[in-house]
Short mmCIF file of C-alpha atoms and ligand atoms in Angstrom, two decimals:
data_model
loop_
_atom_site.label_atom_id
_atom_site.label_comp_id
_atom_site.label_asym_id
_atom_site.label_seq_id
_atom_site.Cartn_x
_atom_site.Cartn_y
_atom_site.Cartn_z
CA MET K 1 3.16 -57.74 -26.26
CA ASN K 2 3.15 -61.59 -26.72
CA ARG K 3 6.25 -63.00 -28.60
CA GLN K 4 6.40 -66.80 -29.64
CA ARG K 5 10.10 -68.47 -30.96
CA ILE K 6 9.01 -69.33 -34.85
CA ARG K 7 11.58 -71.69 -36.82
CA LEU K 8 11.53 -71.54 -40.14
CA LYS K 9 13.41 -72.27 -43.08
CA VAL K 10 13.09 -68.95 -46.11
CA ASN K 11 15.07 -69.38 -49.51
CA GLY K 12 16.67 -72.80 -47.69
CA GLN K 13 17.97 -70.68 -44.53
CA ALA K 14 17.06 -71.70 -41.22
CA TYR K 15 15.71 -69.35 -39.36
CA ASP K 16 15.20 -69.20 -35.11
CA THR K 17 13.62 -66.41 -34.41
CA LEU K 18 11.18 -64.32 -32.04
CA CYS K 19 7.61 -62.82 -33.46
CA SER K 20 4.51 -61.43 -31.94
CA GLU K 21 1.51 -63.21 -32.66
CA ASN K 22 -0.32 -61.92 -34.65
CA ALA K 23 2.65 -60.68 -37.13
CA THR K 24 1.85 -62.10 -40.56
CA LEU K 25 4.51 -64.19 -42.92
CA LEU K 26 5.18 -60.75 -44.44
CA THR K 27 5.58 -59.04 -41.73
CA LEU K 28 8.27 -62.21 -40.81
CA LEU K 29 10.08 -61.59 -43.49
CA ARG K 30 10.01 -58.03 -44.43
CA GLU K 31 10.50 -56.65 -40.90
CA ASP K 32 11.93 -59.80 -38.97
CA LEU K 33 14.30 -61.33 -41.30
CA GLY K 34 15.06 -57.80 -43.64
CA LEU K 35 13.67 -59.86 -46.55
CA THR K 36 12.00 -56.45 -48.22
CA GLY K 37 11.89 -58.36 -51.98
CA THR K 38 8.21 -59.37 -51.16
CA LYS K 39 5.77 -56.34 -50.94
CA GLU K 40 3.18 -55.99 -49.32
CA GLY K 41 0.18 -53.80 -51.99
CA CYS K 42 -3.33 -53.94 -50.45
CA GLY K 43 -2.59 -56.47 -47.02
CA ALA K 44 -6.26 -58.01 -47.73
CA GLY K 45 -6.17 -60.43 -50.63
CA GLU K 46 -6.38 -58.45 -53.46
CA CYS K 47 -3.37 -57.62 -55.24
CA GLY K 48 -0.72 -60.82 -54.98
CA ALA K 49 2.03 -58.56 -54.54
CA CYS K 50 3.23 -60.24 -51.32
CA THR K 51 2.94 -63.92 -53.35
CA VAL K 52 5.99 -66.26 -51.56
CA ILE K 53 5.96 -70.15 -52.05
CA LEU K 54 5.09 -71.33 -48.91
CA ASN K 55 5.78 -75.60 -48.81
CA GLY K 56 5.61 -75.65 -52.46
CA ARG K 57 2.01 -73.69 -52.86
CA PRO K 58 2.50 -69.61 -53.83
CA VAL K 59 0.10 -67.88 -51.22
CA ASN K 60 -0.66 -64.10 -50.32
CA SER K 61 1.70 -63.43 -47.17
CA CYS K 62 -0.56 -60.76 -46.37
CA MET K 63 -3.16 -63.42 -45.54
CA VAL K 64 -0.40 -66.01 -43.54
CA LEU K 65 -0.17 -65.56 -39.61
CA ALA K 66 4.03 -65.96 -39.30
CA LEU K 67 2.85 -68.79 -36.57
CA GLU K 68 1.62 -70.50 -39.08
CA CYS K 69 4.84 -71.53 -40.72
CA GLN K 70 6.18 -73.07 -37.88
CA ASP K 71 9.21 -75.63 -39.33
CA SER K 72 7.71 -74.43 -43.08
CA GLU K 73 10.16 -74.22 -46.22
CA VAL K 74 9.07 -70.29 -47.40
CA ARG K 75 10.71 -69.04 -50.92
CA THR K 76 10.70 -65.81 -51.72
CA ILE K 77 12.12 -63.61 -54.46
CA GLU K 78 15.81 -63.42 -53.18
CA GLY K 79 15.78 -66.86 -52.91
CA GLU K 80 15.49 -66.52 -57.43
CA THR K 81 19.04 -65.34 -57.19
CA VAL K 82 21.42 -67.97 -58.60
CA ASN K 83 25.16 -67.36 -57.55
CA GLY K 84 24.66 -63.85 -58.02
CA GLY K 85 23.32 -63.54 -60.73
CA LEU K 86 19.57 -63.43 -62.49
CA SER K 87 17.21 -66.69 -61.82
CA ASP K 88 15.82 -67.32 -65.98
CA LEU K 89 12.45 -66.18 -64.90
CA GLN K 90 14.25 -62.94 -63.56
CA LYS K 91 16.01 -62.15 -66.81
CA ALA K 92 13.04 -63.42 -69.35
CA PHE K 93 11.10 -60.12 -67.27
CA ILE K 94 14.01 -58.18 -68.76
CA GLU K 95 13.78 -59.43 -71.90
CA HIS K 96 10.06 -59.03 -72.58
CA ASN K 97 10.02 -55.23 -70.39
CA ALA K 98 7.74 -57.65 -68.37
CA LEU K 99 8.13 -54.63 -65.61
CA GLN K 100 7.30 -50.81 -65.34
CA CYS K 101 7.23 -50.10 -62.13
CA GLY K 102 7.86 -53.18 -60.88
CA PHE K 103 6.11 -53.11 -57.63
CA CYS K 104 3.81 -56.19 -58.65
CA THR K 105 7.14 -58.22 -59.68
CA PRO K 106 8.22 -60.55 -56.93
CA GLY K 107 4.53 -61.76 -56.81
CA MET K 108 4.89 -62.22 -60.38
CA ILE K 109 7.83 -63.81 -60.22
CA MET K 110 7.16 -66.27 -57.41
CA SER K 111 3.30 -67.14 -58.77
CA ALA K 112 5.19 -68.25 -61.90
CA ARG K 113 7.57 -69.97 -60.55
CA ALA K 114 5.76 -72.01 -58.24
CA LEU K 115 3.95 -73.09 -61.72
CA LEU K 116 6.96 -74.04 -63.90
CA ASP K 117 8.13 -75.91 -60.69
CA LYS K 118 4.98 -77.90 -60.93
CA ASN K 119 4.66 -77.59 -64.31
CA PRO K 120 7.61 -76.66 -66.94
CA SER K 121 5.64 -76.89 -69.98
CA PRO K 122 2.56 -74.13 -69.07
CA THR K 123 0.14 -73.28 -72.02
CA ARG K 124 -0.81 -69.67 -71.97
CA GLU K 125 -3.57 -70.72 -70.23
CA ASP K 126 -2.01 -72.31 -67.58
CA ILE K 127 -0.04 -69.07 -67.09
CA CYS K 128 -3.13 -67.01 -66.96
CA GLU K 129 -3.98 -69.29 -64.31
CA ALA K 130 -1.67 -68.99 -62.74
CA LEU K 131 -1.28 -65.27 -62.53
CA GLU K 132 -4.77 -64.71 -61.64
CA GLY K 133 -4.37 -63.56 -58.23
CA ASN K 134 -1.42 -61.14 -59.05
CA LEU K 135 -1.80 -57.46 -60.70
CA CYS K 136 -0.78 -55.23 -62.52
CA ARG K 137 -1.16 -51.74 -63.30
CA CYS K 138 1.63 -51.21 -65.36
CA THR K 139 2.22 -53.77 -68.52
CA GLY K 140 -1.24 -55.13 -69.48
CA TYR K 141 -0.13 -58.55 -68.93
CA GLU K 142 0.87 -59.10 -71.78
CA PRO K 143 4.73 -59.16 -71.28
CA ILE K 144 4.86 -61.12 -68.44
CA ILE K 145 2.87 -63.94 -69.68
CA ALA K 146 5.67 -63.67 -72.61
CA ALA K 147 7.81 -63.44 -69.88
CA VAL K 148 6.78 -66.54 -68.56
CA LEU K 149 6.38 -68.64 -71.83
CA SER K 150 9.63 -67.92 -72.91
CA ALA K 151 11.43 -69.06 -69.84
CA ALA K 152 9.52 -72.19 -69.80
CA GLY K 153 10.63 -72.70 -73.69
CA GLY K 154 14.44 -71.73 -72.44
CA GLU K 155 14.44 -68.82 -75.42
CA VAL K 156 15.83 -66.27 -72.79
CA ASN K 157 20.10 -67.25 -72.14
CA GLU K 158 22.32 -65.27 -70.98
CA MET C 1 -3.30 -58.78 -29.35
CA PRO C 2 -4.61 -62.31 -29.68
CA ALA C 3 -2.79 -65.10 -28.60
CA PHE C 4 -1.94 -67.38 -31.12
CA LEU C 5 -2.85 -71.64 -30.35
CA GLN C 6 -2.30 -74.44 -32.46
CA PRO C 7 -3.24 -77.60 -31.09
CA SER C 8 -2.66 -80.87 -32.37
CA SER C 9 -5.46 -82.83 -31.19
CA LEU C 10 -9.18 -82.94 -30.07
CA SER C 11 -8.33 -83.01 -26.69
CA GLU C 12 -5.70 -80.11 -26.89
CA ALA C 13 -8.20 -77.64 -28.52
CA TRP C 14 -10.53 -78.76 -25.62
CA SER C 15 -7.70 -77.47 -22.85
CA ALA C 16 -6.97 -74.34 -25.04
CA LEU C 17 -11.04 -73.04 -25.02
CA LYS C 18 -10.54 -73.86 -20.73
CA GLU C 19 -7.76 -71.34 -20.91
CA ASN C 20 -8.08 -68.51 -23.58
CA GLU C 21 -10.91 -66.47 -23.63
CA ASP C 22 -13.05 -65.15 -27.09
CA VAL C 23 -11.51 -68.55 -29.03
CA ARG C 24 -11.78 -67.45 -33.28
CA PHE C 25 -10.83 -71.05 -35.15
CA LEU C 26 -8.83 -70.56 -37.87
CA ALA C 27 -8.37 -71.99 -40.96
CA GLY C 28 -6.71 -70.56 -44.78
CA GLY C 29 -7.32 -67.39 -42.93
CA THR C 30 -8.88 -65.30 -45.27
CA ASP C 31 -12.25 -64.28 -44.30
CA LEU C 32 -10.60 -64.36 -40.55
CA ILE C 33 -7.25 -62.46 -41.41
CA VAL C 34 -9.07 -59.56 -43.76
CA LEU C 35 -11.33 -58.96 -40.88
CA MET C 36 -9.19 -58.67 -38.08
CA ARG C 37 -6.22 -56.44 -39.94
CA GLN C 38 -9.21 -54.19 -40.58
CA GLY C 39 -10.12 -54.29 -37.12
CA ALA C 40 -13.93 -55.63 -37.66
CA VAL C 41 -13.29 -58.43 -35.53
CA LYS C 42 -11.72 -58.89 -32.48
CA CYS C 43 -10.55 -61.54 -30.03
CA GLY C 44 -8.62 -63.19 -26.65
CA ALA C 45 -7.14 -65.72 -29.49
CA VAL C 46 -6.65 -67.44 -32.02
CA MET C 47 -7.00 -70.82 -32.88
CA ASP C 48 -5.10 -72.54 -35.82
CA VAL C 49 -7.53 -75.66 -36.44
CA LYS C 50 -4.98 -77.12 -39.56
CA LYS C 51 -2.88 -79.23 -37.34
CA ILE C 52 -5.93 -81.39 -35.78
CA PRO C 53 -5.52 -84.78 -37.55
CA GLU C 54 -9.37 -85.51 -37.81
CA LEU C 55 -9.49 -82.14 -40.17
CA SER C 56 -7.35 -83.29 -42.76
CA VAL C 57 -9.52 -86.28 -44.16
CA PHE C 58 -11.05 -86.46 -47.96
CA GLY C 59 -12.01 -89.37 -48.50
CA PHE C 60 -14.97 -92.17 -49.35
CA LYS C 61 -16.29 -93.31 -45.95
CA ASP C 62 -19.25 -96.05 -45.91
CA GLY C 63 -19.84 -94.21 -49.70
CA ALA C 64 -19.90 -90.97 -48.72
CA LEU C 65 -17.70 -88.57 -49.22
CA GLU C 66 -16.00 -86.78 -46.21
CA ILE C 67 -13.97 -83.27 -46.62
CA GLY C 68 -11.89 -82.02 -43.91
CA GLY C 69 -12.32 -79.04 -41.92
CA ALA C 70 -8.82 -78.21 -43.23
CA VAL C 71 -9.20 -79.36 -46.96
CA THR C 72 -8.68 -75.77 -49.08
CA CYS C 73 -10.02 -75.62 -52.18
CA ALA C 74 -7.35 -76.07 -54.36
CA GLN C 75 -6.84 -79.79 -52.93
CA ILE C 76 -10.40 -80.09 -54.32
CA LEU C 77 -9.55 -79.09 -57.95
CA GLU C 78 -6.84 -81.51 -57.56
CA ALA C 79 -8.83 -84.66 -56.21
CA HIS C 80 -10.66 -87.44 -58.05
CA GLU C 81 -12.63 -88.02 -55.84
CA THR C 82 -14.10 -84.46 -56.36
CA GLU C 83 -14.67 -86.03 -59.81
CA GLY C 84 -18.33 -87.91 -61.26
CA PRO C 85 -21.60 -86.68 -59.56
CA TYR C 86 -19.12 -84.18 -56.32
CA GLY C 87 -17.63 -82.78 -59.90
CA ILE C 88 -19.54 -79.75 -58.86
CA LEU C 89 -17.41 -79.25 -55.49
CA LYS C 90 -14.67 -78.41 -58.66
CA GLN C 91 -16.85 -76.64 -60.85
CA ALA C 92 -17.56 -74.04 -57.99
CA ALA C 93 -13.74 -73.61 -56.08
CA VAL C 94 -12.54 -72.79 -59.33
CA THR C 95 -15.03 -70.05 -59.42
CA LEU C 96 -13.85 -68.75 -55.88
CA ALA C 97 -11.03 -65.93 -55.91
CA ASN C 98 -8.27 -67.30 -57.68
CA SER C 99 -5.49 -69.57 -57.59
CA LEU C 100 -3.43 -67.56 -54.14
CA LEU C 101 -6.55 -68.20 -52.25
CA ARG C 102 -7.72 -71.18 -52.96
CA ASN C 103 -4.11 -72.45 -51.62
CA ARG C 104 -5.77 -70.93 -48.28
CA ALA C 105 -9.26 -70.82 -48.03
CA THR C 106 -11.07 -74.23 -47.31
CA LEU C 107 -14.27 -75.10 -48.30
CA ALA C 108 -15.22 -75.18 -44.09
CA GLY C 109 -14.21 -71.89 -43.41
CA ASN C 110 -17.13 -70.81 -47.07
CA LEU C 111 -19.48 -72.24 -44.61
CA CYS C 112 -18.47 -71.28 -41.42
CA ASN C 113 -17.81 -67.71 -43.05
CA ALA C 114 -21.70 -68.11 -43.90
CA SER C 115 -21.30 -65.73 -46.19
CA PRO C 116 -24.74 -65.24 -48.59
CA GLY C 117 -22.24 -65.86 -51.34
CA GLY C 118 -19.84 -67.90 -50.59
CA ASP C 119 -19.17 -69.95 -53.88
CA MET C 120 -19.23 -73.69 -52.22
CA ILE C 121 -22.70 -73.53 -50.67
CA PRO C 122 -25.08 -73.89 -53.10
CA ALA C 123 -22.94 -77.14 -54.70
CA SER C 124 -22.86 -78.64 -51.26
CA LEU C 125 -26.48 -78.08 -50.74
CA VAL C 126 -27.77 -79.33 -53.88
CA LEU C 127 -25.72 -82.88 -52.91
CA GLY C 128 -27.32 -82.90 -49.72
CA ALA C 129 -24.22 -82.16 -47.30
CA SER C 130 -24.18 -82.19 -43.63
CA VAL C 131 -21.50 -80.29 -41.73
CA VAL C 132 -19.93 -82.91 -38.97
CA ALA C 133 -18.77 -80.50 -35.50
CA ALA C 134 -17.16 -81.09 -32.65
CA SER C 135 -16.82 -79.17 -29.50
CA PRO C 136 -16.21 -80.27 -25.04
CA ARG C 137 -19.59 -81.78 -25.11
CA GLY C 138 -19.34 -83.66 -27.99
CA GLU C 139 -20.19 -84.17 -31.68
CA ARG C 140 -23.06 -83.79 -33.90
CA GLU C 141 -24.36 -83.75 -37.44
CA ILE C 142 -26.27 -80.78 -38.61
CA PRO C 143 -28.15 -80.91 -42.28
CA LEU C 144 -26.09 -77.75 -44.45
CA LYS C 145 -29.92 -76.89 -45.29
CA ASP C 146 -30.37 -76.21 -41.33
CA PHE C 147 -27.18 -74.35 -40.78
CA PHE C 148 -27.31 -70.77 -42.09
CA LEU C 149 -29.09 -68.58 -39.52
CA GLY C 150 -28.08 -65.31 -41.84
CA VAL C 151 -26.09 -63.10 -43.26
CA LYS C 152 -22.81 -64.40 -41.29
CA LYS C 153 -24.60 -66.15 -39.20
CA HIS C 154 -24.78 -69.96 -38.56
CA VAL C 155 -25.90 -72.33 -35.58
CA LEU C 156 -22.13 -73.18 -34.37
CA ALA C 157 -21.58 -72.44 -30.96
CA ARG C 158 -18.63 -70.16 -30.37
CA ASP C 159 -16.63 -73.41 -29.24
CA GLU C 160 -17.66 -75.52 -32.06
CA ILE C 161 -15.15 -76.63 -34.18
CA VAL C 162 -16.22 -77.77 -37.70
CA LEU C 163 -14.44 -81.60 -37.98
CA ARG C 164 -15.34 -82.68 -41.91
CA VAL C 165 -18.12 -82.02 -44.24
CA VAL C 166 -19.99 -84.96 -45.53
CA PHE C 167 -21.57 -85.59 -48.95
CA PRO C 168 -24.24 -88.94 -49.41
CA LYS C 169 -23.27 -91.27 -51.93
CA ILE C 170 -25.24 -89.82 -54.96
CA GLN C 171 -25.09 -90.12 -58.08
CA GLY C 172 -26.74 -88.24 -61.36
CA GLY C 173 -24.39 -84.48 -61.97
CA GLY C 174 -24.91 -80.95 -61.28
CA VAL C 175 -23.80 -77.74 -62.79
CA TYR C 176 -22.61 -74.28 -60.69
CA LEU C 177 -23.09 -71.01 -62.27
CA LYS C 178 -21.77 -67.85 -60.92
CA LYS C 179 -22.25 -64.27 -62.34
CA ARG C 180 -19.76 -62.08 -61.13
CA ARG C 181 -18.10 -58.67 -62.36
CA ILE C 182 -14.58 -59.20 -62.95
CA ARG C 183 -12.25 -62.63 -62.67
CA GLY C 184 -9.44 -63.15 -59.97
CA HIS C 185 -11.31 -61.65 -56.57
CA ASP C 186 -15.02 -60.90 -56.88
CA LEU C 187 -17.80 -62.53 -54.69
CA ALA C 188 -20.63 -63.92 -56.77
CA GLN C 189 -23.33 -60.75 -57.80
CA VAL C 190 -25.52 -64.66 -58.47
CA GLY C 191 -24.59 -67.89 -57.78
CA VAL C 192 -26.66 -71.16 -58.98
CA ALA C 193 -26.75 -74.28 -58.33
CA GLY C 194 -28.71 -77.29 -60.35
CA PHE C 195 -28.57 -80.68 -59.70
CA TYR C 196 -30.61 -84.14 -61.28
CA ASP C 197 -30.89 -87.78 -59.80
CA GLY C 198 -33.92 -88.60 -60.35
CA GLY C 199 -34.74 -85.63 -58.09
CA LEU C 200 -33.88 -81.72 -59.62
CA ARG C 201 -32.36 -79.41 -56.60
CA PHE C 202 -31.68 -76.19 -56.91
CA ALA C 203 -29.72 -73.72 -54.67
CA LEU C 204 -28.62 -70.11 -55.16
CA GLY C 205 -26.19 -67.98 -53.65
CA ALA C 206 -25.88 -64.08 -53.08
CA VAL C 207 -29.73 -63.83 -53.41
CA GLY C 208 -30.54 -63.88 -50.10
CA PRO C 209 -29.75 -63.10 -46.70
CA THR C 210 -28.63 -67.03 -46.75
CA PRO C 211 -28.68 -69.16 -49.47
CA VAL C 212 -31.40 -71.27 -50.12
CA LEU C 213 -32.68 -74.42 -51.14
CA VAL C 214 -35.47 -75.24 -53.45
CA ASP C 215 -36.24 -79.22 -53.45
CA PHE C 216 -38.39 -80.18 -56.92
CA GLY C 217 -38.76 -83.63 -55.33
CA ARG C 218 -38.55 -86.62 -58.00
CA ILE C 219 -39.28 -85.46 -61.75
CA PRO C 220 -39.09 -87.60 -64.72
CA GLU C 221 -35.98 -87.03 -67.15
CA ALA C 222 -38.39 -86.10 -69.92
CA GLU C 223 -40.66 -83.86 -67.51
CA LEU C 224 -37.24 -81.19 -66.96
CA LEU C 225 -38.03 -79.39 -69.96
CA GLU C 226 -41.72 -79.69 -70.67
CA ARG C 227 -41.91 -77.78 -67.73
CA LYS C 228 -38.48 -75.61 -67.80
CA ALA C 229 -40.72 -72.79 -67.04
CA GLU C 230 -42.94 -73.64 -64.73
CA ILE C 231 -39.72 -74.88 -62.28
CA VAL C 232 -37.59 -71.83 -63.71
CA GLU C 233 -40.49 -69.23 -62.15
CA THR C 234 -40.56 -71.41 -58.57
CA VAL C 235 -36.94 -71.07 -58.91
CA ALA C 236 -36.62 -67.83 -58.91
CA ALA C 237 -40.16 -67.31 -56.27
CA GLU C 238 -37.22 -68.48 -53.54
CA ALA C 239 -34.96 -64.98 -54.86
CA LYS C 240 -35.06 -62.10 -52.73
CA PRO C 241 -32.00 -60.56 -53.82
CA ILE C 242 -31.42 -56.62 -52.79
CA THR C 243 -29.51 -54.39 -54.80
CA ASP C 244 -25.45 -53.76 -52.67
CA ILE C 245 -22.18 -52.68 -54.57
CA ARG C 246 -22.33 -55.61 -57.03
CA ALA C 247 -25.55 -55.46 -58.47
CA SER C 248 -28.67 -54.61 -58.20
CA LYS C 249 -31.66 -57.20 -57.24
CA GLU C 250 -33.71 -56.81 -60.80
CA TYR C 251 -30.18 -57.41 -62.53
CA ARG C 252 -30.26 -60.86 -59.90
CA LEU C 253 -33.10 -62.23 -60.41
CA ALA C 254 -32.63 -61.71 -63.96
CA MET C 255 -29.54 -63.88 -63.70
CA THR C 256 -31.14 -66.18 -61.64
CA ARG C 257 -34.02 -66.82 -64.10
CA LEU C 258 -31.13 -67.15 -67.14
CA PHE C 259 -28.45 -69.82 -65.54
CA ALA C 260 -31.44 -71.70 -63.47
CA GLY C 261 -32.86 -71.85 -67.55
CA ARG C 262 -29.35 -73.16 -68.54
CA ILE C 263 -28.68 -74.92 -66.19
CA LEU C 264 -31.46 -76.94 -67.05
CA ASP C 265 -31.04 -77.63 -70.61
CA ALA C 266 -27.88 -79.11 -68.72
CA LEU C 267 -28.89 -81.48 -66.89
CA SER C 268 -31.70 -82.69 -69.03
CA SER C 269 -30.16 -83.11 -72.19
CA CYS C 270 -27.14 -85.39 -71.90
CA SER C 271 -25.28 -83.47 -73.31
CA ARG C 272 -21.34 -81.90 -71.98
CA PRO C 273 -21.91 -80.01 -68.57
CA LEU C 274 -21.74 -76.46 -68.84
CA ALA C 275 -18.39 -74.78 -68.85
CA VAL C 276 -18.75 -72.64 -65.80
CA GLU C 277 -16.94 -69.02 -67.47
CA GLU C 278 -18.42 -69.89 -70.93
CA ALA C 279 -22.05 -69.14 -68.75
CA ALA C 280 -20.68 -66.37 -66.92
CA GLN C 281 -20.16 -63.73 -70.10
C1 FAD Y 301 -9.43 -61.39 -52.20
C2 FAD Y 301 -10.55 -62.29 -51.43
C3 FAD Y 301 -11.03 -62.85 -52.71
C4 FAD Y 301 -12.32 -63.48 -52.53
N1 FAD Y 301 -13.20 -63.98 -52.71
C5 FAD Y 301 -14.51 -65.39 -53.33
C6 FAD Y 301 -15.13 -65.59 -53.83
O1 FAD Y 301 -14.44 -65.20 -54.90
N2 FAD Y 301 -15.54 -66.66 -53.59
C7 FAD Y 301 -15.87 -66.91 -51.71
O2 FAD Y 301 -17.09 -67.61 -51.93
N3 FAD Y 301 -15.57 -66.17 -51.40
C8 FAD Y 301 -14.24 -65.72 -51.72
N4 FAD Y 301 -13.54 -65.16 -50.79
C9 FAD Y 301 -13.68 -65.68 -49.19
C10 FAD Y 301 -12.84 -66.63 -48.81
O3 FAD Y 301 -12.06 -66.58 -49.55
C11 FAD Y 301 -13.64 -67.72 -48.64
O4 FAD Y 301 -14.98 -67.44 -47.31
C12 FAD Y 301 -13.04 -69.01 -48.00
O5 FAD Y 301 -13.58 -70.37 -48.39
C13 FAD Y 301 -13.01 -68.91 -46.24
O6 FAD Y 301 -12.07 -70.43 -45.55
P1 FAD Y 301 -10.67 -70.07 -44.56
O7 FAD Y 301 -10.82 -71.34 -44.93
O8 FAD Y 301 -10.09 -69.26 -45.46
O9 FAD Y 301 -11.42 -69.57 -43.68
P2 FAD Y 301 -11.14 -68.85 -42.81
O10 FAD Y 301 -10.82 -67.33 -42.58
O11 FAD Y 301 -9.88 -69.46 -42.36
O12 FAD Y 301 -12.40 -69.08 -41.50
C14 FAD Y 301 -13.69 -68.05 -42.00
C15 FAD Y 301 -14.80 -68.33 -40.76
O13 FAD Y 301 -14.85 -69.66 -40.62
C16 FAD Y 301 -14.33 -70.05 -39.34
N5 FAD Y 301 -14.12 -71.23 -39.27
C17 FAD Y 301 -13.16 -71.74 -40.34
N6 FAD Y 301 -12.96 -73.04 -40.57
C18 FAD Y 301 -13.11 -73.20 -39.35
C19 FAD Y 301 -13.65 -74.59 -38.15
N7 FAD Y 301 -12.77 -76.21 -38.94
N8 FAD Y 301 -15.23 -74.66 -37.57
C20 FAD Y 301 -15.13 -73.73 -37.10
N9 FAD Y 301 -15.51 -72.77 -37.49
C21 FAD Y 301 -14.17 -72.29 -38.26
C22 FAD Y 301 -13.47 -68.67 -38.53
O14 FAD Y 301 -13.40 -68.84 -37.32
C23 FAD Y 301 -14.19 -67.70 -39.51
O15 FAD Y 301 -15.00 -67.63 -38.58
C24 FAD Y 301 -12.70 -64.03 -51.11
C25 FAD Y 301 -11.55 -64.17 -50.21
C26 FAD Y 301 -11.20 -62.41 -50.70
C27 FAD Y 301 -9.62 -61.96 -49.19
S1 FES Y 302 -0.19 -57.35 -49.83
FE1 FES Y 302 -1.49 -59.43 -49.95
S2 FES Y 302 -2.75 -59.63 -51.93
FE2 FES Y 302 -2.29 -57.44 -51.33
S1 FES Y 303 4.90 -53.35 -63.27
FE1 FES Y 303 3.68 -51.83 -62.10
S2 FES Y 303 1.88 -52.85 -60.93
FE2 FES Y 303 2.94 -54.36 -62.41
#
């Protein structure tokens, strides 16, 4: 199998490694870089479990080839950790019971993070649009929307 | 195991095409990568065309709007260029999949995928779009109405790269309405675009093997509503839907009529343009 060199930054850390030509960004993260926080649900663009932020935009990492990300900046759920603690969004998700099985959560949080980066005070509608591509089979979405709204409002603190 | 190619110029692309067999072009990958992972598409090499500078154009040239092959639906939604008469492109783009997909999915990829239900196609057809494609043999411009040959088939040769889609200078306004089962990740059951600029055009998606353009020529504004029944029937007569998992042919035909009528109402009264989601209820 042909392997090519790939250089990229994930959560601020530079990586320089080899990856197979048909690897997706998702497999690069999970299998080569050991960042297993990002999940694979459908592998076909339907569920959003694999959402990461690529050069500032949330994308389905199962549909991006790793080699397309040469010299790119990627952010994953692992990058949410702030000095060993949880981020505002992570705390808000816990506070609002916005997860049950948790499989959709890393993707949900990355979509929400990309939204908050762009728009620090989103409306409910903005949140629904930003999370349109992230499916959750457990929560019924309301707690997730509440969590993002509260993280945006800064209500959920230590 | 397909090789990965990423030329940063057209000349690099042409030499890579010489050195590799059975090359498939990659834009956003939201069609291609899914098909490759399912094993439905097998190829010798994948060529990412997004680094070729010609494909990143997005702006006006001699009054015409040019949208490069690497421009995504998200960019179309964010841009000022796609306002006014070209706003119908935004109306269509916002219905395409979901916000994650739109960050990758390109206009050119949607046209080249040539799905009968591609959402950007009817809107592009009523705007009179054409496709500029380049190959080692040179460049050519193909009117979009002559671009589609059948389900997932178009006129491009395997070595032709779409550089940009060109929308002629235009005035007036248009509406795109899409019917789907659920929001977020469903292709159109029916997609209807209408445009009025003194001339009236409709285009239909998901009701035949290729999208269809119905051109009524010039119609005085006062006649749009007077002739509504006749116009709606003419549009519906061009729909040749089938029954599949998304909808029955009867339903598709009924929705085509309903949407054509609603679009005509919206186009004839200078009233507020019909909101896509509202009509899709
Ligand atoms: C979950 C999901 C939901 C979807 N929902 C919708 C929807 O609601 N509406 C809709 O219309 N589509 C939908 N799609 C399909 C897809 O997202 C769109 O067709 C999209 O616009 C394709 O663009 P792309 O840039 O990703 O194309 P790619 O996958 O990169 O390419 C598509 C095809 O075009 C060719 N191609 C791409 N660029 C060029 C070029 N510059 N020159 C020559 N050939 C080229 C490729 O070789 C390939 O055959 C959906 C897909 C998924 C996975
Ligand atoms: S795993 Fe990528 S969208 Fe489902
Ligand atoms: S918490 Fe289980 S899928 Fe969302």
